[in-house]
Amino acid sequence: MEKKIIAKRVHCLVLAYPLQGHINPILQFSKLLQHQGVRITMVTTRFFYKNLQNVPSSIALETISDGFDKDGPTGASSHKAYIDRSCQVGSETFVHLLHKLSASGDHVDCVIYDSFFHWALDVAKRFGIIGAVFLTQNMAVNSIYYHVHLGNLQVPLTQQEFSLPALPKLQLEDMPSFLLTYVEDPCLLDFFVDQFSNIDKADWVLCNTFYELDNEIASWIKKIWPKFRTIGPNIPSMFLDKQYIDDQDYGVAQFNYEECIEWLDDKPKGSVVYVSFGSLATLGEEQMEELAYGLRESSSYFLWVVRASEQIKLPNFFEKKSEKGLIVTWCCQLKVLAHQAIGCFVTHCGWNSTLESLCLGVPIIAIPHWSDQSTNAKLMVDVWKVGIRAVVDEKKIVRREALKHCIKEIMASEKGKVMKSNAIQWKTLAIRAVGEGGSSHENIIEFINELLHLQI
Ligand code: UDX
């Protein structure tokens, strides 16, 4: 039985960015700290607050404003308008919150903030509080943005191939999409690069990955940020080391999951293709049609998450439930990936989905959409060797034949078997990293110990 370190006095304020892909891992990290006795107050925006579910009652909740309390980010006229206002109003209301806590005698030892809210570090410093930045995205992607911040990588990009320290050679199409769309929309790249504008002043740099997965880049970046630590994968214990039996939920809305699991229960081991493009990606109608017919014509079963807002793009009369396939608006992805019937995961390669497939030993077919996803796909295919990238045509569409070919390759070829076995090896390493004595576990204990030590 693991010895819990007594960190009752340590109080961390965890500032979460209001996106599902960001809330999930930082909430999970908070729960790990809490299991070690750290007191957690989670802070998110007033708009997002109502979407928060399954936050344990032992975690206190507070809100700040991003300036869009009624409609959230969609209430802003542009990305830039949201970013500018959320930075200004967010800082002001975060200051109010810290004053409020201080006035009530509620001491805060550390602010752990999502790197998208980089201004939180400046606020924490004004209050003399330790600031720990939480990097939600993959470390390779973070380092690419950091190189842009340093001026080592000039945008617009003019080369076809890139050699960056501790990273594999990257082609243009492997780079985060915002570097490619810089000319049309500089604001988005600026936003991502700004995460690193003050990172050198952060007391800790915590990243949702594990050393064994990202050892080269982790070792390199540690020379620049000595307090860089890998603390992931931030996935509920139930799906990893099973150390905390109460750690079953996963943060935000889960529905339809009973239906999915019942449907999967009937299917033979490794026979189902699971398809999901995360919480944000929107596909064109033509792409949806090609996927739909590709899945229907393949020789495997399929379970496909098509969010309610995307369902209108499905071909007319396409069956949502049949012996061959099931389409749902959402599921508990971790429970699905952990199911013995799942044979592969067609994914957009969001970082959470990427880590989840590695941790559950499921090989992938990559159909990256934007942001960090192409870089994640490159690593999955060429470095971690757990999948293949679907070929796109000149319109950047994955045609049904290409999808069927990938499914056959993963589900029924010798190459597919090797990818599956590689994925199982990553799963073993991920479980080891979070277990007692593992790389991420040790880093978390070090982090808490130092916060404890500062109080003495
Ligand atoms: C966003 C970005 O798009 C992604 O590139 C970035 O790395 C993180 O933030 P998102 O697109 O939602 O995230 O993808 P992803 O990172 O994969 O996160 C989706 C999360 O939703 C996963 O944790 C997944 O388990 C969960 N999910 C998804 C469900 O629980 N049910 C579903 O049906 C689909």
Short mmCIF file of C-alpha atoms and ligand atoms in Angstrom, two decimals:
data_model
loop_
_atom_site.label_atom_id
_atom_site.label_comp_id
_atom_site.label_asym_id
_atom_site.label_seq_id
_atom_site.Cartn_x
_atom_site.Cartn_y
_atom_site.Cartn_z
CA MET A 1 0.00 0.00 0.00
CA GLU A 2 1.44 3.35 -0.99
CA LYS A 3 2.41 5.72 1.80
CA LYS A 4 0.52 8.97 1.31
CA ILE A 5 2.62 12.05 1.95
CA ILE A 6 1.01 14.36 4.43
CA ALA A 7 0.35 17.51 2.50
CA LYS A 8 -2.80 18.65 4.23
CA ARG A 9 -1.54 22.16 4.61
CA VAL A 10 -0.69 22.63 0.96
CA HIS A 11 -3.42 24.46 -0.96
CA CYS A 12 -3.25 24.64 -4.75
CA LEU A 13 -5.47 26.84 -6.85
CA VAL A 14 -5.90 25.13 -10.22
CA LEU A 15 -6.86 27.43 -13.06
CA ALA A 16 -8.40 25.38 -15.87
CA TYR A 17 -8.90 26.58 -19.43
CA PRO A 18 -12.55 26.23 -20.49
CA LEU A 19 -12.20 23.53 -23.12
CA GLN A 20 -12.96 19.88 -22.58
CA GLY A 21 -9.57 18.74 -23.87
CA HIS A 22 -7.93 21.02 -21.29
CA ILE A 23 -10.22 20.49 -18.31
CA ASN A 24 -9.97 16.68 -18.41
CA PRO A 25 -6.21 16.33 -17.83
CA ILE A 26 -5.82 19.20 -15.33
CA LEU A 27 -8.75 17.89 -13.30
CA GLN A 28 -7.15 14.47 -13.34
CA PHE A 29 -3.85 15.91 -12.17
CA SER A 30 -5.72 17.76 -9.40
CA LYS A 31 -7.21 14.48 -8.26
CA LEU A 32 -3.75 12.91 -8.07
CA LEU A 33 -2.53 15.78 -5.91
CA GLN A 34 -5.60 15.42 -3.77
CA HIS A 35 -4.94 11.72 -3.29
CA GLN A 36 -1.65 12.82 -1.76
CA GLY A 37 -3.48 15.08 0.67
CA VAL A 38 -3.13 18.40 -1.18
CA ARG A 39 -6.15 20.70 -0.89
CA ILE A 40 -7.44 21.75 -4.29
CA THR A 41 -9.59 24.65 -5.37
CA MET A 42 -10.43 24.43 -9.04
CA VAL A 43 -11.13 27.64 -10.90
CA THR A 44 -12.76 27.99 -14.28
CA THR A 45 -14.82 30.56 -16.13
CA ARG A 46 -18.39 31.36 -15.12
CA PHE A 47 -19.62 30.20 -18.50
CA PHE A 48 -17.86 26.83 -18.37
CA TYR A 49 -18.71 26.19 -14.73
CA LYS A 50 -22.13 24.72 -15.59
CA ASN A 51 -20.50 22.11 -17.87
CA LEU A 52 -18.31 20.81 -15.10
CA GLN A 53 -19.44 17.41 -13.97
CA ASN A 54 -17.98 14.67 -11.87
CA VAL A 55 -15.68 16.99 -9.98
CA PRO A 56 -15.34 15.28 -6.60
CA SER A 57 -17.08 17.20 -3.82
CA SER A 58 -13.75 17.33 -1.98
CA ILE A 59 -12.46 19.71 -4.66
CA ALA A 60 -13.67 23.26 -4.03
CA LEU A 61 -14.84 25.26 -7.03
CA GLU A 62 -14.45 28.96 -7.77
CA THR A 63 -14.99 31.00 -10.90
CA ILE A 64 -13.43 33.90 -12.73
CA SER A 65 -14.80 35.70 -15.75
CA ASP A 66 -13.38 35.63 -19.27
CA GLY A 67 -15.68 38.52 -20.15
CA PHE A 68 -18.17 36.19 -21.87
CA ASP A 69 -20.19 34.81 -18.96
CA LYS A 70 -23.37 34.28 -20.97
CA ASP A 71 -22.16 32.73 -24.25
CA GLY A 72 -18.55 31.72 -23.61
CA PRO A 73 -15.95 32.03 -26.39
CA THR A 74 -18.62 31.86 -29.12
CA GLY A 75 -19.94 35.18 -27.79
CA ALA A 76 -16.78 36.92 -29.03
CA SER A 77 -16.68 38.45 -32.50
CA SER A 78 -13.30 36.83 -33.30
CA HIS A 79 -10.54 34.72 -31.76
CA LYS A 80 -8.62 37.90 -31.15
CA ALA A 81 -11.55 39.55 -29.40
CA TYR A 82 -11.87 36.53 -27.09
CA ILE A 83 -8.17 36.33 -26.36
CA ASP A 84 -7.80 40.05 -25.62
CA ARG A 85 -10.87 40.29 -23.43
CA SER A 86 -10.30 37.03 -21.57
CA CYS A 87 -6.76 38.12 -20.77
CA GLN A 88 -7.90 41.47 -19.39
CA VAL A 89 -11.07 40.39 -17.56
CA GLY A 90 -9.52 37.07 -16.54
CA SER A 91 -6.58 38.77 -14.82
CA GLU A 92 -8.84 41.27 -13.07
CA THR A 93 -11.26 38.68 -11.75
CA PHE A 94 -8.42 36.34 -10.78
CA VAL A 95 -6.95 39.17 -8.71
CA HIS A 96 -10.37 39.60 -7.04
CA LEU A 97 -10.51 35.90 -6.28
CA LEU A 98 -7.05 35.90 -4.69
CA HIS A 99 -8.01 38.96 -2.59
CA LYS A 100 -11.22 37.23 -1.53
CA LEU A 101 -9.39 34.06 -0.46
CA SER A 102 -6.72 36.03 1.34
CA ALA A 103 -9.32 38.16 3.17
CA SER A 104 -11.01 34.99 4.40
CA GLY A 105 -7.69 33.65 5.67
CA ASP A 106 -7.56 30.95 2.98
CA HIS A 107 -3.87 30.79 2.16
CA VAL A 108 -2.87 29.70 -1.35
CA ASP A 109 0.53 28.01 -1.72
CA CYS A 110 0.61 27.49 -5.44
CA VAL A 111 -1.29 28.50 -8.56
CA ILE A 112 -1.30 25.72 -11.15
CA TYR A 113 -2.50 27.31 -14.37
CA ASP A 114 -3.21 26.09 -17.88
CA SER A 115 -0.58 27.59 -20.17
CA PHE A 116 -3.37 29.14 -22.28
CA PHE A 117 -3.96 31.42 -19.26
CA HIS A 118 -0.29 32.45 -19.08
CA TRP A 119 -1.25 35.78 -17.49
CA ALA A 120 -2.09 33.86 -14.29
CA LEU A 121 1.64 33.59 -13.57
CA ASP A 122 2.00 37.36 -13.46
CA VAL A 123 -0.96 37.58 -11.08
CA ALA A 124 0.43 34.81 -8.85
CA LYS A 125 3.81 36.57 -8.70
CA ARG A 126 2.14 39.83 -7.64
CA PHE A 127 0.72 37.92 -4.67
CA GLY A 128 4.06 36.22 -3.96
CA ILE A 129 2.56 32.80 -4.79
CA ILE A 130 4.41 29.94 -6.50
CA GLY A 131 3.32 29.53 -10.14
CA ALA A 132 3.27 26.12 -11.85
CA VAL A 133 2.33 26.07 -15.51
CA PHE A 134 0.41 23.03 -16.77
CA LEU A 135 1.14 22.19 -20.42
CA THR A 136 -1.85 20.30 -21.79
CA GLN A 137 -0.42 19.62 -25.22
CA ASN A 138 2.34 17.34 -26.39
CA MET A 139 5.91 18.34 -25.53
CA ALA A 140 7.10 18.29 -29.14
CA VAL A 141 4.38 20.78 -30.02
CA ASN A 142 5.18 22.95 -27.03
CA SER A 143 8.82 23.04 -28.02
CA ILE A 144 7.94 24.05 -31.59
CA TYR A 145 5.94 27.03 -30.28
CA TYR A 146 8.79 27.84 -27.92
CA HIS A 147 11.19 27.95 -30.88
CA VAL A 148 8.84 30.39 -32.61
CA HIS A 149 8.80 32.48 -29.42
CA LEU A 150 12.62 32.49 -29.34
CA GLY A 151 12.77 33.46 -33.01
CA ASN A 152 14.53 30.20 -33.94
CA LEU A 153 11.68 29.29 -36.23
CA GLN A 154 10.50 32.04 -38.54
CA VAL A 155 6.93 32.26 -39.78
CA PRO A 156 5.61 32.15 -42.44
CA LEU A 157 7.47 28.88 -42.92
CA THR A 158 9.48 28.70 -46.11
CA GLN A 159 11.16 25.28 -45.83
CA GLN A 160 9.73 21.83 -46.50
CA GLU A 161 11.67 20.03 -43.76
CA PHE A 162 12.60 21.03 -40.20
CA SER A 163 15.33 19.80 -37.87
CA LEU A 164 14.67 20.97 -34.35
CA PRO A 165 16.55 19.85 -31.23
CA ALA A 166 15.46 16.49 -29.78
CA LEU A 167 12.68 16.05 -32.34
CA PRO A 168 12.48 13.77 -35.37
CA LYS A 169 12.76 15.50 -38.75
CA LEU A 170 9.41 17.13 -39.44
CA GLN A 171 7.86 17.84 -42.82
CA LEU A 172 5.72 20.89 -43.40
CA GLU A 173 2.55 18.83 -43.04
CA ASP A 174 3.70 17.54 -39.62
CA MET A 175 3.92 21.03 -38.15
CA PRO A 176 1.12 22.46 -35.93
CA SER A 177 -1.45 23.87 -38.34
CA PHE A 178 -1.31 27.41 -36.98
CA LEU A 179 2.22 27.76 -38.34
CA LEU A 180 0.85 26.97 -41.79
CA THR A 181 -2.15 29.28 -41.56
CA TYR A 182 -0.18 32.17 -40.08
CA VAL A 183 -0.66 34.49 -43.03
CA GLU A 184 -4.47 34.16 -43.02
CA ASP A 185 -4.84 34.08 -39.24
CA PRO A 186 -1.80 35.28 -37.28
CA CYS A 187 -3.87 35.63 -34.14
CA LEU A 188 -4.14 31.91 -33.45
CA LEU A 189 -0.42 31.30 -33.75
CA ASP A 190 0.27 34.34 -31.58
CA PHE A 191 -2.05 32.91 -28.95
CA PHE A 192 -0.24 29.56 -28.90
CA VAL A 193 3.19 31.14 -28.90
CA ASP A 194 2.20 33.52 -26.11
CA GLN A 195 1.93 30.54 -23.78
CA PHE A 196 5.70 30.76 -23.66
CA SER A 197 6.04 34.51 -23.25
CA ASN A 198 6.68 34.28 -19.50
CA ILE A 199 7.38 30.58 -19.02
CA ASP A 200 10.99 31.23 -18.04
CA LYS A 201 9.62 32.82 -14.85
CA ALA A 202 7.42 29.86 -13.90
CA ASP A 203 8.52 28.05 -10.76
CA TRP A 204 7.48 24.71 -12.23
CA VAL A 205 6.70 23.53 -15.75
CA LEU A 206 4.48 20.46 -15.64
CA CYS A 207 3.55 18.52 -18.75
CA ASN A 208 0.89 15.90 -19.35
CA THR A 209 3.17 13.22 -20.73
CA PHE A 210 5.52 10.60 -19.29
CA TYR A 211 9.28 10.50 -19.49
CA GLU A 212 9.51 7.11 -21.21
CA LEU A 213 7.35 8.39 -24.07
CA ASP A 214 9.03 11.75 -24.54
CA ASN A 215 12.48 11.17 -23.07
CA GLU A 216 14.54 13.01 -25.70
CA ILE A 217 12.53 16.20 -25.75
CA ALA A 218 11.99 16.06 -21.97
CA SER A 219 15.74 15.80 -21.32
CA TRP A 220 16.45 18.62 -23.75
CA ILE A 221 13.84 21.00 -22.38
CA LYS A 222 14.93 20.32 -18.80
CA LYS A 223 18.23 21.98 -19.61
CA ILE A 224 16.27 25.15 -20.42
CA TRP A 225 13.57 24.88 -17.77
CA PRO A 226 15.25 23.08 -14.84
CA LYS A 227 11.87 22.70 -13.13
CA PHE A 228 10.30 20.94 -16.11
CA ARG A 229 8.62 17.70 -14.99
CA THR A 230 6.54 15.04 -16.75
CA ILE A 231 3.50 14.26 -14.60
CA GLY A 232 1.24 12.24 -16.92
CA PRO A 233 -0.51 10.54 -18.42
CA ASN A 234 -3.32 12.32 -16.57
CA ILE A 235 -5.90 9.60 -17.00
CA PRO A 236 -8.11 8.15 -14.25
CA SER A 237 -6.35 5.54 -12.21
CA MET A 238 -9.05 2.99 -13.03
CA PHE A 239 -7.71 2.88 -16.61
CA LEU A 240 -4.06 2.77 -15.59
CA ASP A 241 -2.59 1.44 -12.36
CA LYS A 242 -5.98 1.02 -10.57
CA GLN A 243 -4.40 2.42 -7.42
CA TYR A 244 -7.36 4.60 -6.57
CA ILE A 245 -10.53 2.60 -6.99
CA ASP A 246 -12.72 5.66 -6.58
CA ASP A 247 -11.05 7.30 -9.56
CA GLN A 248 -13.47 6.24 -12.26
CA ASP A 249 -15.01 9.36 -13.68
CA TYR A 250 -13.60 11.62 -16.27
CA GLY A 251 -14.60 15.16 -15.66
CA VAL A 252 -17.17 16.31 -18.14
CA ALA A 253 -20.50 15.16 -19.61
CA GLN A 254 -20.79 11.46 -20.25
CA PHE A 255 -23.88 9.98 -21.76
CA ASN A 256 -24.85 7.16 -24.10
CA TYR A 257 -22.17 5.11 -22.50
CA GLU A 258 -24.37 2.23 -21.34
CA GLU A 259 -25.71 1.87 -24.88
CA CYS A 260 -22.19 1.77 -26.32
CA ILE A 261 -20.94 -0.75 -23.84
CA GLU A 262 -23.96 -3.03 -24.31
CA TRP A 263 -23.49 -2.88 -28.07
CA LEU A 264 -19.77 -3.62 -27.73
CA ASP A 265 -20.40 -6.51 -25.33
CA ASP A 266 -21.87 -8.54 -28.19
CA LYS A 267 -18.91 -8.10 -30.49
CA PRO A 268 -15.89 -10.41 -30.76
CA LYS A 269 -12.54 -9.37 -29.32
CA GLY A 270 -10.70 -6.75 -31.38
CA SER A 271 -13.42 -6.58 -34.06
CA VAL A 272 -14.66 -2.98 -33.71
CA VAL A 273 -13.22 0.24 -35.16
CA TYR A 274 -13.83 3.16 -32.78
CA VAL A 275 -14.06 6.55 -34.52
CA SER A 276 -13.97 9.94 -32.81
CA PHE A 277 -12.64 13.39 -33.63
CA GLY A 278 -12.77 14.86 -30.13
CA SER A 279 -14.79 17.73 -28.77
CA LEU A 280 -14.02 20.45 -31.32
CA ALA A 281 -13.20 19.23 -34.82
CA THR A 282 -15.82 19.86 -37.49
CA LEU A 283 -15.67 17.86 -40.72
CA GLY A 284 -17.02 18.83 -44.12
CA GLU A 285 -20.05 17.02 -45.54
CA GLU A 286 -18.01 15.33 -48.25
CA GLN A 287 -15.56 14.01 -45.66
CA MET A 288 -18.41 12.74 -43.49
CA GLU A 289 -19.91 10.91 -46.44
CA GLU A 290 -16.60 9.25 -47.34
CA LEU A 291 -16.08 8.15 -43.74
CA ALA A 292 -19.63 6.87 -43.46
CA TYR A 293 -19.41 4.69 -46.56
CA GLY A 294 -15.83 3.67 -45.80
CA LEU A 295 -16.93 2.39 -42.41
CA ARG A 296 -20.04 0.70 -43.74
CA GLU A 297 -18.12 -1.02 -46.56
CA SER A 298 -15.17 -2.14 -44.42
CA SER A 299 -15.21 -5.66 -43.07
CA SER A 300 -15.16 -4.49 -39.42
CA TYR A 301 -17.81 -3.30 -37.01
CA PHE A 302 -17.70 0.39 -36.11
CA LEU A 303 -18.65 2.66 -33.22
CA TRP A 304 -18.61 6.29 -34.34
CA VAL A 305 -18.98 9.40 -32.18
CA VAL A 306 -20.68 12.13 -34.22
CA ARG A 307 -21.43 15.09 -31.99
CA ALA A 308 -25.03 16.40 -32.13
CA SER A 309 -23.90 19.51 -34.05
CA GLU A 310 -22.24 17.28 -36.70
CA GLN A 311 -25.04 14.76 -37.22
CA ILE A 312 -26.72 16.86 -39.91
CA LYS A 313 -23.73 16.15 -42.15
CA LEU A 314 -24.30 12.39 -42.16
CA PRO A 315 -25.56 11.05 -45.51
CA ASN A 316 -29.36 10.86 -45.81
CA PHE A 317 -30.85 7.70 -44.34
CA PHE A 318 -27.51 6.55 -42.95
CA GLU A 319 -28.44 4.13 -40.17
CA LYS A 320 -27.42 5.21 -36.67
CA LYS A 321 -27.73 1.73 -35.27
CA SER A 322 -27.34 -1.55 -37.08
CA GLU A 323 -25.64 -4.87 -36.59
CA LYS A 324 -22.61 -3.38 -38.36
CA GLY A 325 -22.33 -0.02 -36.68
CA LEU A 326 -23.45 2.34 -33.96
CA ILE A 327 -23.36 6.15 -34.11
CA VAL A 328 -23.62 8.05 -30.83
CA THR A 329 -23.35 11.73 -29.99
CA TRP A 330 -20.85 11.12 -27.16
CA CYS A 331 -19.46 8.25 -25.13
CA CYS A 332 -17.10 7.60 -22.30
CA GLN A 333 -14.09 7.25 -24.56
CA LEU A 334 -11.88 5.64 -21.95
CA LYS A 335 -14.43 2.93 -21.22
CA VAL A 336 -14.82 2.31 -24.93
CA LEU A 337 -11.07 2.16 -25.58
CA ALA A 338 -10.69 -0.22 -22.64
CA HIS A 339 -13.31 -2.59 -24.06
CA GLN A 340 -11.96 -5.89 -25.39
CA ALA A 341 -14.05 -5.55 -28.60
CA ILE A 342 -12.10 -2.48 -29.78
CA GLY A 343 -9.50 -3.28 -32.45
CA CYS A 344 -8.42 0.20 -33.51
CA PHE A 345 -9.15 3.89 -33.08
CA VAL A 346 -9.71 6.28 -35.99
CA THR A 347 -8.70 9.53 -34.34
CA HIS A 348 -7.97 13.19 -35.02
CA CYS A 349 -4.95 12.78 -32.69
CA GLY A 350 -5.92 15.39 -30.10
CA TRP A 351 -3.37 14.98 -27.35
CA ASN A 352 -5.80 13.42 -24.88
CA SER A 353 -7.05 10.90 -27.41
CA THR A 354 -3.45 10.14 -28.36
CA LEU A 355 -2.44 9.45 -24.76
CA GLU A 356 -5.62 7.50 -24.10
CA SER A 357 -5.03 5.16 -27.05
CA LEU A 358 -1.41 4.62 -25.97
CA CYS A 359 -2.42 3.98 -22.36
CA LEU A 360 -5.07 1.48 -23.34
CA GLY A 361 -2.92 -0.27 -25.93
CA VAL A 362 -5.11 0.54 -28.94
CA PRO A 363 -3.46 1.08 -32.37
CA ILE A 364 -4.68 4.06 -34.38
CA ILE A 365 -5.58 5.38 -37.81
CA ALA A 366 -4.65 9.06 -37.81
CA ILE A 367 -6.85 11.65 -39.50
CA PRO A 368 -5.48 14.86 -38.01
CA HIS A 369 -7.58 17.97 -38.40
CA TRP A 370 -5.75 21.04 -37.12
CA SER A 371 -3.70 22.53 -34.26
CA ASP A 372 -1.26 20.04 -32.66
CA GLN A 373 -2.84 17.00 -34.28
CA SER A 374 -0.55 16.57 -37.30
CA THR A 375 2.51 16.58 -35.06
CA ASN A 376 0.89 14.06 -32.71
CA ALA A 377 0.04 11.91 -35.74
CA LYS A 378 3.65 12.01 -36.94
CA LEU A 379 4.89 10.81 -33.55
CA MET A 380 2.25 8.09 -33.31
CA VAL A 381 3.13 6.72 -36.72
CA ASP A 382 6.90 7.21 -37.05
CA VAL A 383 8.24 7.38 -33.50
CA TRP A 384 5.90 5.38 -31.28
CA LYS A 385 4.91 3.14 -34.20
CA VAL A 386 1.37 2.46 -33.12
CA GLY A 387 -0.56 3.36 -36.24
CA ILE A 388 -0.87 4.65 -39.76
CA ARG A 389 -1.90 7.98 -41.21
CA ALA A 390 -4.77 7.88 -43.67
CA VAL A 391 -3.89 9.23 -47.11
CA VAL A 392 -5.74 12.36 -48.22
CA ASP A 393 -6.51 13.40 -51.80
CA GLU A 394 -5.84 16.81 -53.38
CA LYS A 395 -8.95 18.18 -51.62
CA LYS A 396 -7.47 16.95 -48.30
CA ILE A 397 -10.23 14.38 -47.98
CA VAL A 398 -9.73 10.81 -46.80
CA ARG A 399 -11.63 8.78 -49.37
CA ARG A 400 -13.56 5.63 -48.44
CA GLU A 401 -11.06 3.38 -50.22
CA ALA A 402 -8.19 4.90 -48.24
CA LEU A 403 -10.06 4.36 -44.98
CA LYS A 404 -10.97 0.77 -45.84
CA HIS A 405 -7.33 0.10 -46.72
CA CYS A 406 -6.15 1.47 -43.34
CA ILE A 407 -8.74 -0.54 -41.41
CA LYS A 408 -7.69 -3.73 -43.17
CA GLU A 409 -4.03 -2.99 -42.51
CA ILE A 410 -4.50 -2.40 -38.78
CA MET A 411 -7.14 -5.04 -38.11
CA ALA A 412 -5.95 -7.87 -40.31
CA SER A 413 -2.27 -7.63 -41.29
CA GLU A 414 1.05 -8.62 -39.74
CA LYS A 415 1.99 -4.93 -39.64
CA GLY A 416 -1.18 -4.29 -37.67
CA LYS A 417 -0.21 -6.97 -35.16
CA VAL A 418 3.15 -5.29 -34.60
CA MET A 419 1.44 -1.91 -34.03
CA LYS A 420 -0.92 -3.51 -31.54
CA SER A 421 1.99 -5.07 -29.68
CA ASN A 422 3.84 -1.71 -29.66
CA ALA A 423 0.72 -0.06 -28.25
CA ILE A 424 0.57 -2.68 -25.48
CA GLN A 425 4.19 -1.90 -24.62
CA TRP A 426 3.38 1.81 -24.27
CA LYS A 427 0.49 0.87 -22.05
CA THR A 428 2.86 -1.06 -19.78
CA LEU A 429 5.27 1.88 -19.61
CA ALA A 430 2.44 4.36 -18.91
CA ILE A 431 1.19 2.23 -16.02
CA ARG A 432 4.72 2.02 -14.65
CA ALA A 433 5.22 5.81 -14.94
CA VAL A 434 2.24 6.61 -12.70
CA GLY A 435 2.78 3.75 -10.25
CA GLU A 436 4.80 4.05 -7.08
CA GLY A 437 8.44 4.72 -7.92
CA GLY A 438 7.52 5.52 -11.55
CA SER A 439 8.85 8.63 -13.30
CA SER A 440 5.67 10.72 -13.16
CA HIS A 441 4.78 9.58 -9.65
CA GLU A 442 8.23 10.59 -8.37
CA ASN A 443 7.91 13.99 -10.04
CA ILE A 444 4.53 14.61 -8.42
CA ILE A 445 5.90 13.66 -5.01
CA GLU A 446 8.86 15.99 -5.54
CA PHE A 447 6.50 18.83 -6.49
CA ILE A 448 4.36 18.35 -3.38
CA ASN A 449 7.36 17.92 -1.11
CA GLU A 450 8.82 21.18 -2.28
CA LEU A 451 5.55 23.02 -1.66
CA LEU A 452 5.44 21.47 1.82
CA HIS A 453 9.03 22.41 2.46
CA LEU A 454 8.39 26.04 1.55
CA GLN A 455 5.82 26.27 4.32
CA ILE A 456 8.21 25.23 7.06
C1 UDX B 1 -8.37 19.93 -27.88
C2 UDX B 1 -7.52 19.99 -29.15
O1 UDX B 1 -8.31 19.88 -30.28
C3 UDX B 1 -6.46 18.95 -29.10
O2 UDX B 1 -5.76 18.93 -30.32
C4 UDX B 1 -5.56 19.31 -27.96
O3 UDX B 1 -4.47 18.42 -27.91
C5 UDX B 1 -6.35 19.30 -26.66
O4 UDX B 1 -7.47 20.16 -26.77
P1 UDX B 1 -10.05 17.82 -28.44
O5 UDX B 1 -10.08 18.18 -29.87
O6 UDX B 1 -11.34 17.75 -27.74
O7 UDX B 1 -9.03 18.72 -27.59
O8 UDX B 1 -9.35 16.37 -28.44
P2 UDX B 1 -8.67 15.51 -27.32
O9 UDX B 1 -7.43 16.15 -26.81
O10 UDX B 1 -8.49 14.17 -27.88
O11 UDX B 1 -9.71 15.49 -26.11
C6 UDX B 1 -10.99 14.95 -26.23
C7 UDX B 1 -11.38 14.37 -24.89
O12 UDX B 1 -12.77 14.11 -24.91
C8 UDX B 1 -10.68 13.07 -24.58
O13 UDX B 1 -10.27 13.05 -23.24
C9 UDX B 1 -11.72 12.01 -24.82
O14 UDX B 1 -11.64 10.88 -23.96
C10 UDX B 1 -12.99 12.76 -24.52
N1 UDX B 1 -14.10 12.20 -25.31
C11 UDX B 1 -14.14 12.36 -26.66
C12 UDX B 1 -15.08 11.53 -24.64
O15 UDX B 1 -15.03 11.35 -23.42
N2 UDX B 1 -16.12 11.05 -25.36
C13 UDX B 1 -16.22 11.18 -26.69
O16 UDX B 1 -17.21 10.71 -27.25
C14 UDX B 1 -15.19 11.86 -27.38
#
